[in-house]
XYZ file of C-alpha atoms in Angstrom:
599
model
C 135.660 128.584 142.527
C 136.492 125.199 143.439
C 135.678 122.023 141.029
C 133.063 120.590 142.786
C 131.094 123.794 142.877
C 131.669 124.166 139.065
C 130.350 121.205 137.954
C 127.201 122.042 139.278
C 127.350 125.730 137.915
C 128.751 124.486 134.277
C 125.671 124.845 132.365
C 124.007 121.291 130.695
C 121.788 120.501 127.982
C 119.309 117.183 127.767
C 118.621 115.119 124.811
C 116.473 117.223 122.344
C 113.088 115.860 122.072
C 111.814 116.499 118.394
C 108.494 117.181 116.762
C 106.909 113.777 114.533
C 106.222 115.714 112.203
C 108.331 118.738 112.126
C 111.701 117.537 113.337
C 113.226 120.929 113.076
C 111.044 121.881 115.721
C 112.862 120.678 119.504
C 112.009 121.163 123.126
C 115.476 120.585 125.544
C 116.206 120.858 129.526
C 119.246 123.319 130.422
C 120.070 124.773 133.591
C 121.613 127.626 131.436
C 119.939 130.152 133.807
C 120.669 128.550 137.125
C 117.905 126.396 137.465
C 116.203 123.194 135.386
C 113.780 124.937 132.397
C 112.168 124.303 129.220
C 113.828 125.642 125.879
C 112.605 125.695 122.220
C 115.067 125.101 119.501
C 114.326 125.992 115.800
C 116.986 123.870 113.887
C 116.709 125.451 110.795
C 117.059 128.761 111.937
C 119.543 127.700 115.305
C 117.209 130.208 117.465
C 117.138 129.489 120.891
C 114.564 130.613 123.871
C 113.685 129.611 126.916
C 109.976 128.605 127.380
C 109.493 128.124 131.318
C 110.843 130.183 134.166
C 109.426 129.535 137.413
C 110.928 130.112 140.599
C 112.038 126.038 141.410
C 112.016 125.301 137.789
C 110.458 123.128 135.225
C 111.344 119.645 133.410
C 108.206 117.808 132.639
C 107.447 118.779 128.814
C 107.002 117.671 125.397
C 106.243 118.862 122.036
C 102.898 118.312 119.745
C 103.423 116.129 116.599
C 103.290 119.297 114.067
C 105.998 121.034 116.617
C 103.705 124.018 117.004
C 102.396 123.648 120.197
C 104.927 123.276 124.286
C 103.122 121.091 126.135
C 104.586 121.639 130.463
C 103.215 120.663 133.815
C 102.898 123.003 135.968
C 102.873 122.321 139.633
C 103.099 124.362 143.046
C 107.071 124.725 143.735
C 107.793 120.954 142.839
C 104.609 119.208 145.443
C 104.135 117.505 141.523
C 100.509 117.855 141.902
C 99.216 120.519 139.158
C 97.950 120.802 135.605
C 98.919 120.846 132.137
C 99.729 123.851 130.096
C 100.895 124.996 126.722
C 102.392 127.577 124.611
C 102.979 128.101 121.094
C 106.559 126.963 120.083
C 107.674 130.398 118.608
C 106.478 131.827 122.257
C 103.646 133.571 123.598
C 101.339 133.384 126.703
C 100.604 130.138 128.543
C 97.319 128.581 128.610
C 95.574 125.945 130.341
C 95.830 122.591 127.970
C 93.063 120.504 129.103
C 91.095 123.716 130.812
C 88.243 121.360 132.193
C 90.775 118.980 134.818
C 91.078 119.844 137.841
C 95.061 119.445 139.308
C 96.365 115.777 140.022
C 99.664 114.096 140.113
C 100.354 113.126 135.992
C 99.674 109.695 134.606
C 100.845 110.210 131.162
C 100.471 112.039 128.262
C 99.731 111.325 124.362
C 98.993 114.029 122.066
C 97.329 113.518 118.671
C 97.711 115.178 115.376
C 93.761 115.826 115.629
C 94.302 118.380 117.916
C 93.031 115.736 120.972
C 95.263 114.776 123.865
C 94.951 111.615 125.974
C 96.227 112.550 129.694
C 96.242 110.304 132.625
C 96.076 111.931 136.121
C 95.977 110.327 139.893
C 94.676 111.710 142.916
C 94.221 110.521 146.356
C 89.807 110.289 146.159
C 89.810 109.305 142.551
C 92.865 106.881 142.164
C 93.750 106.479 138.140
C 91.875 108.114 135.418
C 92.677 108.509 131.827
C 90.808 111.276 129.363
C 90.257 111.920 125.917
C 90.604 115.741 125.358
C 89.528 117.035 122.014
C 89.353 120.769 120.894
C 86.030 122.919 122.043
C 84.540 119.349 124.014
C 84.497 118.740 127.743
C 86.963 116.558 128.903
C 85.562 112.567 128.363
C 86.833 110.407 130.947
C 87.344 106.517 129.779
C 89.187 105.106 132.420
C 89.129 104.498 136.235
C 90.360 102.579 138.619
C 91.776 102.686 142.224
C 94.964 101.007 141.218
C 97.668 102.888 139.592
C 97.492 103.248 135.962
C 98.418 105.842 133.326
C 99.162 106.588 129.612
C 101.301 104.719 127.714
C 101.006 105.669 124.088
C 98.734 106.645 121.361
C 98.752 105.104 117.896
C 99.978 107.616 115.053
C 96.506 108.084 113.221
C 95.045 108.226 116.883
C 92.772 105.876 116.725
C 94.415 103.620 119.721
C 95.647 104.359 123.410
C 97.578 102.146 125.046
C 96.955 101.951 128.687
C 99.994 100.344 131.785
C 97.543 99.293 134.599
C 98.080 97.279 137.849
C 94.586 96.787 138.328
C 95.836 92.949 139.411
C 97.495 95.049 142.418
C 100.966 94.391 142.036
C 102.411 97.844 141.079
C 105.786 96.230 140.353
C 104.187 94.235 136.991
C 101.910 96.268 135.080
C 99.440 94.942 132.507
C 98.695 96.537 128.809
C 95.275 97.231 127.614
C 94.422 99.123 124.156
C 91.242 100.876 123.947
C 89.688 102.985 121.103
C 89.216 106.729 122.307
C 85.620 105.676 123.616
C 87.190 103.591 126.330
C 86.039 100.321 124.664
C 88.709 97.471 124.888
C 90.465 96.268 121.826
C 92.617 94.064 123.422
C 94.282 93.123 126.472
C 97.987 91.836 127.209
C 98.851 90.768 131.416
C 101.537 88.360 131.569
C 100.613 88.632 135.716
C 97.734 86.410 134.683
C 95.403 88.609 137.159
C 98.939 88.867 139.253
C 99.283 85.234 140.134
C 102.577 85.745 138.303
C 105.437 88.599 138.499
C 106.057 89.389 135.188
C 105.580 93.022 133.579
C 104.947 94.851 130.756
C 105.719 98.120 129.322
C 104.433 100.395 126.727
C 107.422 101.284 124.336
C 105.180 103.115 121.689
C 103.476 102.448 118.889
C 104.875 102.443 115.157
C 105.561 105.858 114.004
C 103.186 105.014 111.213
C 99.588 105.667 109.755
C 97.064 102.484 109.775
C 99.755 100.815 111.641
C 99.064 99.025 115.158
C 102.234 97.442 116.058
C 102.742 98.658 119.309
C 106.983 97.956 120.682
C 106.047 96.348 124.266
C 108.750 95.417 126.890
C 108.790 92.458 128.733
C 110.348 89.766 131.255
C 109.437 86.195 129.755
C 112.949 85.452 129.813
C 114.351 86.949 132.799
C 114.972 90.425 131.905
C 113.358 93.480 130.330
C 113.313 93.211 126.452
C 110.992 94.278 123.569
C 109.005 92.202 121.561
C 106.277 93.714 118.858
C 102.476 93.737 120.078
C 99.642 94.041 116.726
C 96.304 94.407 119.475
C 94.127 94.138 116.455
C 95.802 90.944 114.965
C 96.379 89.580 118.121
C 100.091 88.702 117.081
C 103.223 88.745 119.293
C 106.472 88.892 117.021
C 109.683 88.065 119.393
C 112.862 89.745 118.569
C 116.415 88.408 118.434
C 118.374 90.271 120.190
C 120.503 88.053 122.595
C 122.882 90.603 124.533
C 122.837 89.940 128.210
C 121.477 92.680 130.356
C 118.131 94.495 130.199
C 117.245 96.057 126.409
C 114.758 98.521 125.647
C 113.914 99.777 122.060
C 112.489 102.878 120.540
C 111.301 102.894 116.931
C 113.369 104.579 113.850
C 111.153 107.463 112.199
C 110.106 105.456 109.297
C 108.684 102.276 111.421
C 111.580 100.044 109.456
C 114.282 99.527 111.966
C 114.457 99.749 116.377
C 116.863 101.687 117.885
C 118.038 99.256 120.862
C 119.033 100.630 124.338
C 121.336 97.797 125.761
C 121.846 98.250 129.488
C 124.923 95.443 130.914
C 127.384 95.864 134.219
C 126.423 99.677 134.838
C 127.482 100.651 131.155
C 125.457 100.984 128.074
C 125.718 100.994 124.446
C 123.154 101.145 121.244
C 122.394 99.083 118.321
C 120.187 98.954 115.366
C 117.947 96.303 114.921
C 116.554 96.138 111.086
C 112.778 94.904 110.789
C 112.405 95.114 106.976
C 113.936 92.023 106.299
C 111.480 88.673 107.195
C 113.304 85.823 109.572
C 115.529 86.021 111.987
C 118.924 86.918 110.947
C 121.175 87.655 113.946
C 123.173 90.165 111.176
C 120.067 92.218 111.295
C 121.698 93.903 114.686
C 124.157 96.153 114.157
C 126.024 98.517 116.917
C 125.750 101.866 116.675
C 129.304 103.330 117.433
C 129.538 105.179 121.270
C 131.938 105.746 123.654
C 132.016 103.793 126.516
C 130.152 104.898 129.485
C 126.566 104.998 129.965
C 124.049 106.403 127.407
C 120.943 108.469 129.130
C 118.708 108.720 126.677
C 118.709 108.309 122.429
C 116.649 109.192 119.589
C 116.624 107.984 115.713
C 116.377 111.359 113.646
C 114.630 111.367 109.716
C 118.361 111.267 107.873
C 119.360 108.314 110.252
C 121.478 109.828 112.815
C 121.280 109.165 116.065
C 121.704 111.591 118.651
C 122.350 110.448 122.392
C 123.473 111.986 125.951
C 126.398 110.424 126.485
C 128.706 110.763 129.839
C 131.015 108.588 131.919
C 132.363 108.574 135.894
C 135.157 110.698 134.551
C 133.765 113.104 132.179
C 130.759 115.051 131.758
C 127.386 114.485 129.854
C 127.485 115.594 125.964
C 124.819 115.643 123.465
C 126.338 113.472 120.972
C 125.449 112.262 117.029
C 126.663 109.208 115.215
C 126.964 112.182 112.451
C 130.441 112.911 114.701
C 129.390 116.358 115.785
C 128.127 117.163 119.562
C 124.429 118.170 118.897
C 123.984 120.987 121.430
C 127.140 122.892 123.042
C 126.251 125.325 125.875
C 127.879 128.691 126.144
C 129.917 129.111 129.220
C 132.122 127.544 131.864
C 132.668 123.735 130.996
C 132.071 120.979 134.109
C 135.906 119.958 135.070
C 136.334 116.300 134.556
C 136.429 113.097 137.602
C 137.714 110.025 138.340
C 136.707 107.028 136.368
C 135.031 104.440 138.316
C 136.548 100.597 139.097
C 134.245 97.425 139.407
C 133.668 95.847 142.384
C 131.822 92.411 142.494
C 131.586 91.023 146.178
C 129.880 88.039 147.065
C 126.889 88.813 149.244
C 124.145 86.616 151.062
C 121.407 86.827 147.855
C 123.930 86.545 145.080
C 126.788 88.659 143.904
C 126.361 92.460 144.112
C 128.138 94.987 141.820
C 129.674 98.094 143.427
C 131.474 101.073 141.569
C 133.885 102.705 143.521
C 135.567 106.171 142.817
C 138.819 106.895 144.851
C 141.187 110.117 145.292
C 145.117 110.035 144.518
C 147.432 108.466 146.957
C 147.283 105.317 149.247
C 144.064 104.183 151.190
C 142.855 103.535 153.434
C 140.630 106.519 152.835
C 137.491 107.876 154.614
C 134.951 106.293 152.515
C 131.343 107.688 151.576
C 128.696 104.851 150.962
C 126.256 106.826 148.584
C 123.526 104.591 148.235
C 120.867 104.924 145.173
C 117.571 105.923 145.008
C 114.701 104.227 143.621
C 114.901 101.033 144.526
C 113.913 100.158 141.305
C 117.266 102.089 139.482
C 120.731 101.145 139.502
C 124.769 103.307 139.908
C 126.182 103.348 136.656
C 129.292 104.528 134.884
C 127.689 108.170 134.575
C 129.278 111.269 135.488
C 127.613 112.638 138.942
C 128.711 115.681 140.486
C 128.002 114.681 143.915
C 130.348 111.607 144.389
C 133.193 113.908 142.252
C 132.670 116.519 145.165
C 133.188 113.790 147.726
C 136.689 112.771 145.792
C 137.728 116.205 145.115
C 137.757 116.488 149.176
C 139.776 113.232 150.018
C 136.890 110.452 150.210
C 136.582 107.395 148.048
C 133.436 106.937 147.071
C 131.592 103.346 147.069
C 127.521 102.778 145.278
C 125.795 99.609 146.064
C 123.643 98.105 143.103
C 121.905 96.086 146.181
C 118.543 93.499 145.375
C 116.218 95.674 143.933
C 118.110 97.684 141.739
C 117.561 97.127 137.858
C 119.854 96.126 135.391
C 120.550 92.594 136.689
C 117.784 90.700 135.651
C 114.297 90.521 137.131
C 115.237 87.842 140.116
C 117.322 90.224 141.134
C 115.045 93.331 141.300
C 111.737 91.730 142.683
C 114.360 90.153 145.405
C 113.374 93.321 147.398
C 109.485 92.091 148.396
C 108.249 91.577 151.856
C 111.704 92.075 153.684
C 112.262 95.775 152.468
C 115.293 97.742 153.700
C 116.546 94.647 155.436
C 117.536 93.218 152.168
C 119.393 96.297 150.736
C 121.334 96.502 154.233
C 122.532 92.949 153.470
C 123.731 93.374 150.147
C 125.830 97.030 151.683
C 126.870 95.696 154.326
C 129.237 92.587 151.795
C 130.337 95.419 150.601
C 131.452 97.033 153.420
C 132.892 94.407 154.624
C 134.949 94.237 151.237
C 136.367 98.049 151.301
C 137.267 97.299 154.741
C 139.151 94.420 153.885
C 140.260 95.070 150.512
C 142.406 98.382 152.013
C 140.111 101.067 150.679
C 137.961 101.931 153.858
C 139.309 103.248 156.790
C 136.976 101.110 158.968
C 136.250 104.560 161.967
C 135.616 106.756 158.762
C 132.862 105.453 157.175
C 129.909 107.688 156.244
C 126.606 105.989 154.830
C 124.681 108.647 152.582
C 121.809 108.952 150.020
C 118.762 110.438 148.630
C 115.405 109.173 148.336
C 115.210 105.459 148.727
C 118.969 106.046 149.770
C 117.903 108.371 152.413
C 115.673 105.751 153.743
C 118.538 103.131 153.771
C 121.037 105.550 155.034
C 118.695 106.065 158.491
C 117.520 102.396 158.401
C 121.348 100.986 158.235
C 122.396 104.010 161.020
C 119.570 102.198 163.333
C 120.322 98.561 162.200
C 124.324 98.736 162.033
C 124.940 101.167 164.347
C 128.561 100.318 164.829
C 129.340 100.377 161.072
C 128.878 104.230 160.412
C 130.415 107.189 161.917
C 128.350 109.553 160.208
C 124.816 109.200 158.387
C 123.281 111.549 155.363
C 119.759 111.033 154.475
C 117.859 113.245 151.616
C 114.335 113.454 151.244
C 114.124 110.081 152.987
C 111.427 107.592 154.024
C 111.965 107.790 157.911
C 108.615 107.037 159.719
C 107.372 104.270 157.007
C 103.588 104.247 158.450
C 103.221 108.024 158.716
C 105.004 108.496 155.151
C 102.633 105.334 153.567
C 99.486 107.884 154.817
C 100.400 110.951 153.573
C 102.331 109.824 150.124
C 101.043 110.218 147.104
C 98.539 107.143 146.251
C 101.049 105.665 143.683
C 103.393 105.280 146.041
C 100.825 103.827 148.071
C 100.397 100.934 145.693
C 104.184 100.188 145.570
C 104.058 99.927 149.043
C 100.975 97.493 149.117
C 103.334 95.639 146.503
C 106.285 95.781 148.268
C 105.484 95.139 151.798
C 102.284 93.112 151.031
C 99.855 95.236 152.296
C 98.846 97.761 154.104
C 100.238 98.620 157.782
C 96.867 97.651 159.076
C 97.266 94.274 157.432
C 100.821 93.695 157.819
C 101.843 95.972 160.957
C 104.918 93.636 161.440
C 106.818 93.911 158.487
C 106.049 97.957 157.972
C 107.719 98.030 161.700
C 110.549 95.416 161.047
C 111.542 97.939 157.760
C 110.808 101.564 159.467
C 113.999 103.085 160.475
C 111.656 105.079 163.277
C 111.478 101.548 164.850
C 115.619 101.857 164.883
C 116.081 105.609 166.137
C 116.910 104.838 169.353
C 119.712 102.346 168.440
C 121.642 105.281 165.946
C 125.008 105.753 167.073
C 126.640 108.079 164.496
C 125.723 111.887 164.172
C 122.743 112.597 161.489
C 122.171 115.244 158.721
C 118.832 114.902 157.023
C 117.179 117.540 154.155
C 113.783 117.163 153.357
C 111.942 119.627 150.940
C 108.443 120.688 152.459
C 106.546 120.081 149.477
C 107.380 116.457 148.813
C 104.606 114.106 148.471
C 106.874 110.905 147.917
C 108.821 111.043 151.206
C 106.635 113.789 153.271
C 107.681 116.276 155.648
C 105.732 114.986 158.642
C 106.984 111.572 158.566
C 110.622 113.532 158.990
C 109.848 115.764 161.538
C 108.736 112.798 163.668
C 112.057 111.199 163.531
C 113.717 114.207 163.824
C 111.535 114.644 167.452
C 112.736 111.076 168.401
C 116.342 111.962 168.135
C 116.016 115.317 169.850
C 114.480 113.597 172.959
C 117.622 111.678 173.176
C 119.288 114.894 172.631
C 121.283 112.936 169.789
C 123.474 115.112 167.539
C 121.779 115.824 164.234
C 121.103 118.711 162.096
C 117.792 118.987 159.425
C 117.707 121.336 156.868
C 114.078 121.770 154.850
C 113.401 123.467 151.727
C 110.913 125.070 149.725
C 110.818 122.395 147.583
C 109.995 118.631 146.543
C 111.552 115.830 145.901
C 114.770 117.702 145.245
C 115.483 121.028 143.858
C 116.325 122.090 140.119
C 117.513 125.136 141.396
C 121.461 124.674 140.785
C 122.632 127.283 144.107
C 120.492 125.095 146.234
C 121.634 121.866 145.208
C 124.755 123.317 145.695
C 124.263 124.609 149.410
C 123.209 121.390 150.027
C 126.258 119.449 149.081
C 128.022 122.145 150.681
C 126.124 121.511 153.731
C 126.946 117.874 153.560
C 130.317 118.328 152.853
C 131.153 120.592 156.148
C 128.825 118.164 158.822
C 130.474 115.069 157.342
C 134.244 116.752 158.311
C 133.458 117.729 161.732
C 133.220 114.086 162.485
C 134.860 112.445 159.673
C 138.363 113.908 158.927
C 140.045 113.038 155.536
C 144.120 113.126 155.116
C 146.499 116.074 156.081
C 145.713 117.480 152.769
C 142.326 118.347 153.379
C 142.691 119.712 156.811
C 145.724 122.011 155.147
């Protein structure tokens, strides 16, 4: 078996998400099986069992706070539109969790330690809604609005929800609202002031503590995404001082007496403890919490004061780690060979200066170079291991990701750079870059393959259209490829980014959802395409595909489409693998790498 196909195969573990109140009890993601499930984890006795199994798997779960109930959503083969269900934690037979809503796409969940759930849903007729759920009572619905809006958190005694809501109409900058569970306001925080300003907020969660209403909000006063302490009922905004550059986010430690700070800074990140039982401001109340370099995915502050934390880098695979020294959670089985580390790229483009990472093979360039653009927008590359650029190494490519305007990490400017002139922006920003491996020695200039997923997909066909002597071969994945057909028939959220991004609707701003659809740019494509598309995806729909795909037959263009029973991307690890595979061998009909490869 080669490398690339093992560290697909190698089975992984996520970050253990543990009960409030029972912290032995713990719900984790593996792909132990083959594909993406649930699995309960008894601490005290080390049992192990896997609580989901469905055919295209499951992710989307969390525990109750007394660890005896598995809350999962459960959707039709990954269209994310479906319910929520539960089981109990030592196992037994699924049942409907909030038995009186009807399916939706999921706005959030809380869970109390009443027994009540608050659950926030979305559907295309009904826009937002947000319900209280209590044990033997009908569903009570105490929230609606057409704009997007969902759950944020619920206080620990339950007796206040915190609500994100763009009902301003800029999805990009939510608002906060805290309501008691009758719907009634307590208080309201909207630094869009009614969105004639682009700032957000976001919930971070309220203090792990009875009778307390501090709720940890994030925001962008100064330029970037930090935390700052909310009391709704005192009407009291405490500012924190942590001054590291980069975009912070916080959760609290169990006891309510310290933050645990995620510090996000050049595509790496790193944690620190930031001590709130001390009054002032005393920068020696931050202290770092020892981790490798590399990027951390996801941490959580146990009862003794550990932290655990998924830890990876470019060059070597994701571990569950603890400041205790020990890896938390070590899966049986073949182990995911190593990569390449990534190098640093900064390039100076037309909006500012953009940050690349670039991953190349052994030997001497230049190489035939894979641009594998990022998803999102709103996301950023980072010094993580991926197994899809190692595969791309492993054959003879270097490998080049773009954190173009609109990626995160950078500060807000550089995120919200992406309004009005969408796709046309990102192109900019890739094409510096291009122009830099080129240059630089690393790009063979005639092997140059532009590739993504998602909102990469959609660049990857826009660019083909736009720059059509740039690429010799184009990948798109689940992409945005018809942008007025695929604004009808998404899923309304999406629908509201849109509005926000674009500025409208295509009836009100035809012009600019033309100038950034790459259907507009079919004709113009040059290079041979590959696109995959899952049938079931309601971000980037199959229709919208299928009529680009009819443009380029008519020209009789070379291109190849493969759909699958799926949605936006599969968690089934055979299929993810047969469709790098599939990548892998259109790319080197048209592409070749070095003698080596050919061999």
């Amino acid at each position: 078996m080669p490398d690339w196909e093992k560290r697909f195969r190698a089975p992984r573990i996520g970050l253990p998400e543990w009960a409030e109140d029972a912290p032995d009890h713990s719900l984790f993601v593996s792909n132990a099986t083959g594909t993406f499930e649930l699995y309960a984890w008894d601490r005290a006795t080390g049992g192990q069992r896997q609580a989901t199994d469905r055919p295209n798997g499951t992710t989307d779960g969390t525990l109750s706070p007394d660890g005896e109930w598995i809350w999962w959503f459960s959707d039709t083969d990954g269209d994310e539109f479906g319910v929520w269900m539960r089981q109990p934690f030592a196992g037994g037979t699924d049942e409907p969790a909030a038995p009186g809503l009807a399916a939706s796409y999921p706005g959030g969940l809380a869970i109390g330690r009443d027994g009540s759930a608050v659950i926030g849903r979305s559907t295309d007729d009904e826009g937002s809604t947000v319900h209280v759920i209590r044990p033997g009572e009908a569903p009570a619905e105490i929230y609606r609005h057409r704009e997007s809006a969902g759950v944020g958190d619920l206080s620990h005694d339950g007796s206040l929800i915190a609500i994100e809501h763009t009902e301003h109409g800029d999805a990009m900058h939510s608002a906060i609202r805290v309501v008691r569970a009758d719907g009634s306001t307590v208080a309201e925080l909207d630094d869009t002031h009614g969105g004639t300003e682009e700032l957000g907020l976001s919930v971070m969660g309220f203090a792990p503590v009875d009778g307390d209403a501090r709720l940890l909000v994030g925001h962008q006063r100064r330029g970037r995404w930090e935390p700052m302490i909310w009391d709704p009922l005192a009407g009291t905004e405490t500012p924190l001082a942590i001054d590291l550059p980069g975009d912070v986010g916080a959760d609290w430690y169990p006891d309510g007496s310290a933050l645990l700070v995620e510090h996000e800074y050049q595509a790496r990140s790193e944690l620190w403890r930031y001590d709130l039982s001390e009054p002032g401001q005393d920068p020696e109340r931050l202290t770092r919490v020892d981790t490798p370099a590399g990027s951390v995915s996801g941490a959580t502050a146990r009862p003794d004061g550990t932290v655990e934390f998924l830890w990876s880098s470019a060059a070597q695979p994701p571990e569950v780690r603890s400041t205790s020294g020990k890896v938390v959670l070590d899966p049986p089985g073949m182990k995911a060979p190593g990569s390449v580390p990534v190098t640093d790229t900064w390039v100076e483009g037309p909006g500012g200066t953009v940050h690349a990472l670039v991953q190349q093979p052994a030997g001497k360039g230049p190489f035939p170079t894979v641009f594998d653009i990022h998803g999102g927008p709103t996301w950023h590359d980072s010094d993580a291991f991926a197994s899809s650029p190692a595969a791309w190494v492993d054959h003879g490519f270097a490998v080049v990701r773009v954190n173009y305007r609109g990626s995160t990490g950078y500060g807000r400017a550089w995120t919200d750079a992406l309004k009005h002139r969408v796709g046309l922006i990102e192109l900019e920003d890739i094409a510096a870059v291009r122009e830099w491996a080129v240059s630089s020695g690393l790009a063979d200039p005639e092997r140059l393959v532009l590739a993504g997923g998602s909102w990469g997909g959609y660049l990857t066909l826009l660019g083909l259209g736009m720059q059509p002597e740039a690429w010799a071969v184009g990948l798109a994945a689940v992409p945005v490829a018809d942008y007025v057909t695929a604004y009808n028939d998404e899923m309304e959220a999406l629908k509201a980014m849109d509005r926000t991004l674009l500025g409208g609707t295509p009836e009100e701003v035809p012009e600019r959802f033309e100038a950034s659809s790459p259907l507009t740019y079919v004709d113009a494509v040059r290079a041979p395409v590959y696109i995959s598309a899952g049938v079931n995806d309601p971000r980037c729909p199959i229709q919208q595909v299928e009529n680009y795909v009819q443009r380029l037959e008519q020209r009789s263009h070379p291109h190849e489409v493969y759909r699958y029973d799926a949605g936006h991307g599969s968690l089934v690890v055979e299929e993810r693998i047969k469709q790098v595979r599939l990548e892998l061998d259109f790319a080197q009909r048209y592409v070749k790498a070095d003698a080596r490869d050919d061999a």
